[in-house]
Amino acid sequence: MPRLLVCWAWALVAALCCGTSDAFQQPVRRATALRMVASKEASSASSSPPAQTPPLSRSSTEELMKPAEPSRESAVLEAAYVQCEKITSVFAKTFYLGTKLMSEKQRRAVWAIYVWCRRTDDLVDGPRAMMNSNVMRADLAAWEARLYQIWEGKPQDSLDLALLDTKHLYPTLPIEPFCDMIQGMVMDTPDLGQDRYETWDDLYLYCYRVASTVGLMTLPVLGTAEGFTEEDAKGPAIALGIALQITNILRDVGEDAVRGRIYLPKEDLDKFGVSETQILNGVIDENYKNLVKFEIQRARDYYKEAERGVAMLAPSSRLSVQAAADMYGKILEKLEENDYDNFRKRAYVSKPEKFLSLPQSWMKVNAMN
């Protein structure tokens, strides 16, 4: 399974708009391309484009420390959000269309968050990191330090500035899930990461870092209903990320085996009498089917916990979240229909099937009102 940001928050909106929650299934990892997009936007008013996103001067940074109404935003901040929009539209087309359902304030915020996640992913997959694990470790440490600088009001370039402004607009935006995502990226990389998980607790940590973190990042943007706090909604938000990532793992067992990766916990394999060799060779027997059934139920338990939190969200955010959970959950049904064969068959939910699930999601949400 390619490392996914599997950020359910991106899928939440895209699912409702375009009938898909696969915005990150085939991520294009080109750090240089991202810099080119940013540079192109930044150079629109200049005849000689810069090689990368230009750093901000001290005066520009101080001037833009406080958020302003759209009509009063400086040209620098406006250009920063334009860059974020462009990058999002290039690298996550479906998700980008989905953000059009949000208010201007919300969509600009999620563009800024998406771009930070994109840059983190590109940093891990860049040529410098691939050539030397020590270089990757140093780059990631510098990237995390830069993140803290953003939170301290010291952006290094215009893309950082957009995230800083988002932080000002949504003061409860926490830094912890951003840091946790960096650690999640490391877990899937050669040399520094791992390709086996001994226990469910080990895998849970991975799922949290690569999936649940984005739910926590975007929770302040999605908002909560009257009578609920973000703290109330955090548990279900984390649960949905776990559910989505387990679903991805189950769907992609065969693909991961080809890459020599096994995400299913060794303690579960031992419990059901399934060997690593059996998975690497794609052998399906009753033991293996029972293992997959067990993991499917685990995922559904987390979906159930996540659904409890939908009513805690602001009414305008509920349908997209419920729809994403329902649509993604159908992958598990497809896996069952395929007689638990995730080596030779793809558990695929078509766009028409996703659209047909929307009325059910709408009725669930309507019952919350």
Short mmCIF file of C-alpha atoms in Angstrom, two decimals:
data_model
loop_
_atom_site.label_atom_id
_atom_site.label_comp_id
_atom_site.label_asym_id
_atom_site.label_seq_id
_atom_site.Cartn_x
_atom_site.Cartn_y
_atom_site.Cartn_z
CA MET A 1 0.00 0.00 0.00
CA PRO A 2 1.58 3.27 -1.02
CA ARG A 3 1.85 5.58 1.94
CA LEU A 4 -1.35 7.55 2.05
CA LEU A 5 -2.23 10.67 3.83
CA VAL A 6 -5.59 8.92 3.77
CA CYS A 7 -6.89 11.98 5.31
CA TRP A 8 -10.52 11.41 5.88
CA ALA A 9 -11.13 15.13 6.05
CA TRP A 10 -10.17 15.51 2.39
CA ALA A 11 -12.39 12.60 1.49
CA LEU A 12 -15.26 13.95 3.54
CA VAL A 13 -15.94 16.81 1.22
CA ALA A 14 -14.87 15.13 -2.01
CA ALA A 15 -17.18 12.21 -1.35
CA LEU A 16 -20.26 14.36 -1.31
CA CYS A 17 -19.29 16.42 -4.33
CA CYS A 18 -17.85 13.78 -6.63
CA GLY A 19 -18.92 10.42 -5.28
CA THR A 20 -15.45 9.30 -4.32
CA SER A 21 -13.30 9.14 -1.24
CA ASP A 22 -10.12 8.24 -3.11
CA ALA A 23 -8.59 11.71 -3.34
CA PHE A 24 -5.29 10.34 -2.08
CA GLN A 25 -5.25 6.87 -3.59
CA GLN A 26 -2.73 7.75 -6.29
CA PRO A 27 -0.77 10.69 -4.91
CA VAL A 28 1.68 12.35 -7.27
CA ARG A 29 4.84 12.88 -5.27
CA ARG A 30 6.92 15.53 -6.96
CA ALA A 31 8.45 18.04 -4.63
CA THR A 32 9.97 19.91 -7.56
CA ALA A 33 6.60 20.16 -9.26
CA LEU A 34 5.08 21.61 -6.13
CA ARG A 35 7.76 24.26 -6.02
CA MET A 36 7.19 25.02 -9.70
CA VAL A 37 3.47 25.53 -9.13
CA ALA A 38 4.16 27.81 -6.19
CA SER A 39 6.76 29.74 -8.16
CA LYS A 40 4.48 30.18 -11.14
CA GLU A 41 1.79 31.74 -9.01
CA ALA A 42 4.23 33.90 -7.09
CA SER A 43 5.79 35.18 -10.31
CA SER A 44 2.57 36.24 -12.02
CA ALA A 45 3.42 39.87 -11.34
CA SER A 46 7.10 39.55 -12.27
CA SER A 47 8.92 39.06 -15.56
CA SER A 48 11.62 36.88 -13.97
CA PRO A 49 10.10 34.00 -12.01
CA PRO A 50 11.87 32.90 -8.81
CA ALA A 51 13.29 29.39 -8.49
CA GLN A 52 11.14 28.65 -5.44
CA THR A 53 8.52 30.16 -3.20
CA PRO A 54 10.16 33.41 -2.09
CA PRO A 55 10.82 34.02 1.61
CA LEU A 56 8.93 36.80 3.34
CA SER A 57 10.60 39.98 4.47
CA ARG A 58 10.38 40.94 8.14
CA SER A 59 8.03 43.81 7.29
CA SER A 60 5.72 41.55 5.28
CA THR A 61 5.61 38.98 8.06
CA GLU A 62 4.81 41.52 10.75
CA GLU A 63 2.17 43.19 8.59
CA LEU A 64 0.38 39.89 8.04
CA MET A 65 0.53 38.49 11.54
CA LYS A 66 -3.13 39.24 12.08
CA PRO A 67 -5.91 37.86 9.86
CA ALA A 68 -7.99 40.35 7.95
CA GLU A 69 -11.22 40.40 6.01
CA PRO A 70 -10.81 39.25 2.36
CA SER A 71 -11.30 42.80 1.08
CA ARG A 72 -8.41 44.03 3.26
CA GLU A 73 -5.93 41.22 2.85
CA SER A 74 -2.57 42.19 1.52
CA ALA A 75 -1.41 41.09 -1.89
CA VAL A 76 1.14 38.75 -0.31
CA LEU A 77 -1.41 36.84 1.75
CA GLU A 78 -3.86 36.70 -1.15
CA ALA A 79 -1.12 35.33 -3.40
CA ALA A 80 -0.30 32.72 -0.75
CA TYR A 81 -3.82 31.36 -0.80
CA VAL A 82 -3.86 31.44 -4.59
CA GLN A 83 -0.76 29.25 -4.53
CA CYS A 84 -2.43 26.85 -2.10
CA GLU A 85 -5.50 26.66 -4.30
CA LYS A 86 -3.42 26.00 -7.41
CA ILE A 87 -1.36 23.26 -5.76
CA THR A 88 -4.52 21.59 -4.43
CA SER A 89 -6.21 21.73 -7.83
CA VAL A 90 -3.16 20.15 -9.51
CA PHE A 91 -2.44 17.35 -7.05
CA ALA A 92 -5.93 16.54 -5.69
CA LYS A 93 -8.47 17.36 -8.36
CA THR A 94 -11.41 15.51 -6.81
CA PHE A 95 -10.76 16.91 -3.38
CA TYR A 96 -10.37 20.38 -4.84
CA LEU A 97 -13.80 20.19 -6.44
CA GLY A 98 -15.21 19.04 -3.14
CA THR A 99 -13.85 22.07 -1.31
CA LYS A 100 -16.04 24.25 -3.49
CA LEU A 101 -18.94 23.12 -1.28
CA MET A 102 -17.38 24.91 1.68
CA SER A 103 -17.44 28.57 2.62
CA GLU A 104 -14.57 30.66 1.31
CA LYS A 105 -13.01 30.84 4.77
CA GLN A 106 -13.20 27.06 5.21
CA ARG A 107 -11.90 26.08 1.81
CA ARG A 108 -8.93 28.43 2.00
CA ALA A 109 -8.08 26.91 5.38
CA VAL A 110 -8.22 23.33 4.11
CA TRP A 111 -6.16 24.28 1.06
CA ALA A 112 -3.46 25.61 3.38
CA ILE A 113 -3.59 22.45 5.52
CA TYR A 114 -3.57 20.22 2.45
CA VAL A 115 -0.51 21.98 1.04
CA TRP A 116 1.40 21.49 4.28
CA CYS A 117 0.56 17.77 4.19
CA ARG A 118 1.53 17.63 0.53
CA ARG A 119 4.88 19.24 1.20
CA THR A 120 5.53 16.85 4.08
CA ASP A 121 4.82 13.88 1.83
CA ASP A 122 7.03 15.29 -0.90
CA LEU A 123 9.83 15.88 1.58
CA VAL A 124 9.84 12.21 2.55
CA ASP A 125 9.66 11.04 -1.06
CA GLY A 126 12.12 13.54 -2.49
CA PRO A 127 15.41 12.49 -4.12
CA ARG A 128 17.51 13.80 -1.21
CA ALA A 129 15.64 11.64 1.26
CA MET A 130 15.67 8.57 -0.96
CA MET A 131 19.45 8.68 -1.37
CA ASN A 132 20.35 9.00 2.29
CA SER A 133 18.31 8.19 5.39
CA ASN A 134 20.48 10.51 7.48
CA VAL A 135 19.59 13.36 5.14
CA MET A 136 15.92 12.49 5.49
CA ARG A 137 16.20 12.47 9.26
CA ALA A 138 17.85 15.89 9.24
CA ASP A 139 15.34 17.32 6.76
CA LEU A 140 12.40 16.09 8.81
CA ALA A 141 13.86 17.59 11.98
CA ALA A 142 14.26 20.91 10.18
CA TRP A 143 10.71 20.64 8.80
CA GLU A 144 9.29 20.07 12.28
CA ALA A 145 11.28 23.02 13.63
CA ARG A 146 9.88 25.10 10.80
CA LEU A 147 6.37 24.02 11.79
CA TYR A 148 6.94 25.34 15.29
CA GLN A 149 8.17 28.60 13.77
CA ILE A 150 4.89 28.94 11.90
CA TRP A 151 2.99 28.51 15.16
CA GLU A 152 5.25 31.18 16.67
CA GLY A 153 4.31 33.58 13.87
CA LYS A 154 7.51 33.22 11.86
CA PRO A 155 6.64 31.83 8.39
CA GLN A 156 9.54 31.13 6.06
CA ASP A 157 7.66 31.49 2.77
CA SER A 158 4.24 32.38 1.45
CA LEU A 159 2.87 28.84 1.81
CA ASP A 160 3.83 28.91 5.47
CA LEU A 161 2.08 32.25 5.69
CA ALA A 162 -1.22 30.74 4.53
CA LEU A 163 -1.02 28.13 7.28
CA LEU A 164 -0.18 30.83 9.82
CA ASP A 165 -3.22 32.83 8.75
CA THR A 166 -5.34 29.69 9.03
CA LYS A 167 -4.03 29.25 12.56
CA HIS A 168 -5.12 32.82 13.36
CA LEU A 169 -8.55 32.29 11.83
CA TYR A 170 -9.00 29.02 13.73
CA PRO A 171 -7.18 29.59 17.06
CA THR A 172 -7.89 26.06 18.32
CA LEU A 173 -5.96 24.49 15.43
CA PRO A 174 -3.49 22.20 17.27
CA ILE A 175 0.12 21.65 16.28
CA GLU A 176 0.27 18.11 17.68
CA PRO A 177 -1.40 16.28 14.76
CA PHE A 178 0.95 18.01 12.32
CA CYS A 179 3.94 16.74 14.31
CA ASP A 180 2.36 13.29 14.55
CA MET A 181 1.86 13.16 10.79
CA ILE A 182 5.57 13.75 10.26
CA GLN A 183 6.26 10.69 12.41
CA GLY A 184 3.68 8.73 10.41
CA MET A 185 5.47 9.55 7.18
CA VAL A 186 8.66 8.14 8.67
CA MET A 187 6.99 4.85 9.61
CA ASP A 188 6.48 3.97 5.93
CA THR A 189 9.92 4.88 4.64
CA PRO A 190 12.86 2.55 3.95
CA ASP A 191 15.58 2.33 6.61
CA LEU A 192 13.79 4.62 9.07
CA GLY A 193 10.39 2.93 8.96
CA GLN A 194 8.99 -0.58 9.27
CA ASP A 195 7.25 -3.16 7.11
CA ARG A 196 5.85 -5.35 9.91
CA TYR A 197 3.67 -4.67 12.95
CA GLU A 198 3.80 -6.98 15.93
CA THR A 199 0.63 -5.91 17.74
CA TRP A 200 -2.60 -4.05 17.16
CA ASP A 201 -1.33 -1.24 19.36
CA ASP A 202 1.62 -0.84 16.97
CA LEU A 203 -0.65 -0.69 13.94
CA TYR A 204 -3.10 1.61 15.70
CA LEU A 205 -0.32 4.15 16.18
CA TYR A 206 0.48 4.01 12.47
CA CYS A 207 -3.19 4.43 11.52
CA TYR A 208 -3.55 7.37 13.87
CA ARG A 209 -0.48 9.13 12.53
CA VAL A 210 -1.23 8.79 8.82
CA ALA A 211 -5.03 9.10 8.89
CA SER A 212 -6.58 10.33 12.12
CA THR A 213 -4.25 13.31 12.30
CA VAL A 214 -5.95 15.10 9.44
CA GLY A 215 -9.31 14.70 11.12
CA LEU A 216 -7.86 16.55 14.09
CA MET A 217 -6.30 19.16 11.83
CA THR A 218 -9.57 19.96 10.12
CA LEU A 219 -11.93 19.60 13.07
CA PRO A 220 -11.67 23.30 13.96
CA VAL A 221 -12.52 24.14 10.34
CA LEU A 222 -15.50 21.78 10.17
CA GLY A 223 -16.84 23.15 13.44
CA THR A 224 -19.01 21.58 16.14
CA ALA A 225 -22.71 21.71 16.90
CA GLU A 226 -24.20 23.71 19.72
CA GLY A 227 -23.70 21.88 23.00
CA PHE A 228 -20.56 20.07 21.83
CA THR A 229 -16.90 20.99 21.93
CA GLU A 230 -13.97 20.00 19.76
CA GLU A 231 -12.78 17.90 22.66
CA ASP A 232 -16.07 15.95 22.51
CA ALA A 233 -15.62 15.30 18.80
CA LYS A 234 -11.95 14.30 18.89
CA GLY A 235 -12.53 10.66 19.81
CA PRO A 236 -14.95 9.97 16.94
CA ALA A 237 -12.71 11.90 14.55
CA ILE A 238 -9.76 9.70 15.48
CA ALA A 239 -11.96 6.60 15.19
CA LEU A 240 -12.97 7.47 11.63
CA GLY A 241 -9.35 7.84 10.60
CA ILE A 242 -8.57 4.44 12.13
CA ALA A 243 -11.54 2.86 10.35
CA LEU A 244 -10.54 4.29 6.98
CA GLN A 245 -6.95 3.17 7.32
CA ILE A 246 -7.90 -0.37 8.37
CA THR A 247 -10.15 -0.46 5.31
CA ASN A 248 -7.25 0.59 3.10
CA ILE A 249 -4.98 -2.03 4.64
CA LEU A 250 -7.53 -4.80 4.08
CA ARG A 251 -8.18 -3.72 0.51
CA ASP A 252 -4.46 -3.58 -0.33
CA VAL A 253 -3.07 -6.71 1.35
CA GLY A 254 -2.11 -8.20 -2.03
CA GLU A 255 -0.45 -5.04 -3.31
CA ASP A 256 1.48 -4.63 -0.10
CA ALA A 257 2.64 -8.25 -0.19
CA VAL A 258 4.19 -7.65 -3.60
CA ARG A 259 6.22 -4.87 -1.97
CA GLY A 260 7.19 -7.15 0.89
CA ARG A 261 4.96 -5.32 3.38
CA ILE A 262 2.51 -6.86 5.83
CA TYR A 263 0.45 -4.41 7.84
CA LEU A 264 -1.82 -6.94 9.54
CA PRO A 265 -0.51 -7.41 13.09
CA LYS A 266 1.59 -10.50 13.69
CA GLU A 267 -0.39 -11.23 16.85
CA ASP A 268 -3.53 -11.50 14.68
CA LEU A 269 -1.79 -13.73 12.16
CA ASP A 270 -0.71 -16.04 14.98
CA LYS A 271 -4.18 -16.02 16.49
CA PHE A 272 -5.73 -17.36 13.28
CA GLY A 273 -2.88 -19.61 12.18
CA VAL A 274 -1.79 -17.52 9.19
CA SER A 275 1.90 -17.25 8.33
CA GLU A 276 3.77 -14.38 6.71
CA THR A 277 4.79 -16.73 3.92
CA GLN A 278 1.15 -17.50 3.23
CA ILE A 279 0.36 -13.80 2.81
CA LEU A 280 3.43 -13.11 0.70
CA ASN A 281 2.38 -16.00 -1.58
CA GLY A 282 -1.27 -14.96 -1.69
CA VAL A 283 -2.65 -18.23 -0.29
CA ILE A 284 -6.30 -18.08 0.82
CA ASP A 285 -7.72 -20.72 3.17
CA GLU A 286 -10.30 -20.75 5.96
CA ASN A 287 -7.76 -19.49 8.45
CA TYR A 288 -7.01 -16.49 6.27
CA LYS A 289 -10.70 -15.78 5.67
CA ASN A 290 -11.33 -15.84 9.40
CA LEU A 291 -8.47 -13.40 9.89
CA VAL A 292 -9.94 -10.97 7.36
CA LYS A 293 -13.40 -11.32 8.91
CA PHE A 294 -11.91 -10.39 12.26
CA GLU A 295 -10.22 -7.28 10.83
CA ILE A 296 -13.40 -6.26 8.98
CA GLN A 297 -15.33 -6.34 12.24
CA ARG A 298 -12.61 -4.29 13.88
CA ALA A 299 -12.97 -1.65 11.17
CA ARG A 300 -16.76 -1.63 11.53
CA ASP A 301 -16.46 -1.13 15.26
CA TYR A 302 -14.44 2.00 14.60
CA TYR A 303 -16.91 3.19 11.95
CA LYS A 304 -19.64 2.79 14.56
CA GLU A 305 -17.68 4.88 17.05
CA ALA A 306 -17.05 7.50 14.37
CA GLU A 307 -20.74 7.70 13.45
CA ARG A 308 -21.52 8.60 17.06
CA GLY A 309 -19.58 11.81 16.53
CA VAL A 310 -21.27 13.00 13.34
CA ALA A 311 -24.04 14.66 15.34
CA MET A 312 -21.36 16.57 17.24
CA LEU A 313 -20.27 18.37 14.09
CA ALA A 314 -21.72 21.59 12.77
CA PRO A 315 -24.88 20.76 10.76
CA SER A 316 -23.25 21.96 7.53
CA SER A 317 -20.41 19.42 7.93
CA ARG A 318 -22.41 16.33 8.88
CA LEU A 319 -23.52 15.02 5.50
CA SER A 320 -20.06 15.04 3.93
CA VAL A 321 -18.60 13.17 6.91
CA GLN A 322 -21.42 10.62 7.06
CA ALA A 323 -21.30 10.10 3.30
CA ALA A 324 -17.55 9.50 3.32
CA ALA A 325 -17.86 6.95 6.11
CA ASP A 326 -20.73 5.14 4.40
CA MET A 327 -19.03 5.08 1.01
CA TYR A 328 -15.71 3.90 2.35
CA GLY A 329 -17.41 1.29 4.50
CA LYS A 330 -18.79 -0.27 1.34
CA ILE A 331 -15.27 -1.39 0.46
CA LEU A 332 -15.61 -3.89 3.30
CA GLU A 333 -18.85 -5.18 1.75
CA LYS A 334 -17.07 -5.64 -1.58
CA LEU A 335 -14.32 -7.56 0.17
CA GLU A 336 -16.95 -9.91 1.58
CA GLU A 337 -18.56 -10.27 -1.85
CA ASN A 338 -15.13 -11.22 -3.20
CA ASP A 339 -15.02 -14.07 -0.66
CA TYR A 340 -12.18 -12.28 1.19
CA ASP A 341 -9.83 -12.49 -1.78
CA ASN A 342 -7.75 -9.34 -1.56
CA PHE A 343 -4.89 -10.85 -3.54
CA ARG A 344 -6.46 -11.30 -6.95
CA LYS A 345 -9.62 -9.18 -6.73
CA ARG A 346 -9.99 -5.48 -6.07
CA ALA A 347 -12.61 -4.40 -3.53
CA TYR A 348 -13.84 -1.56 -5.67
CA VAL A 349 -16.92 0.62 -5.17
CA SER A 350 -18.04 2.32 -8.38
CA LYS A 351 -19.06 5.96 -8.54
CA PRO A 352 -22.72 5.08 -9.28
CA GLU A 353 -22.75 2.88 -6.17
CA LYS A 354 -21.34 5.73 -4.13
CA PHE A 355 -23.95 8.15 -5.42
CA LEU A 356 -26.70 5.64 -4.63
CA SER A 357 -25.53 5.54 -1.03
CA LEU A 358 -26.05 9.29 -0.57
CA PRO A 359 -29.80 9.10 0.21
CA GLN A 360 -29.08 6.69 3.06
CA SER A 361 -26.41 9.02 4.40
CA TRP A 362 -28.79 11.97 4.09
CA MET A 363 -31.49 10.14 6.05
CA LYS A 364 -29.03 9.35 8.84
CA VAL A 365 -28.02 12.99 9.07
CA ASN A 366 -31.58 14.23 8.81
CA ALA A 367 -32.51 12.06 11.78
CA MET A 368 -29.95 13.95 13.87
CA ASN A 369 -31.76 17.26 13.47
#
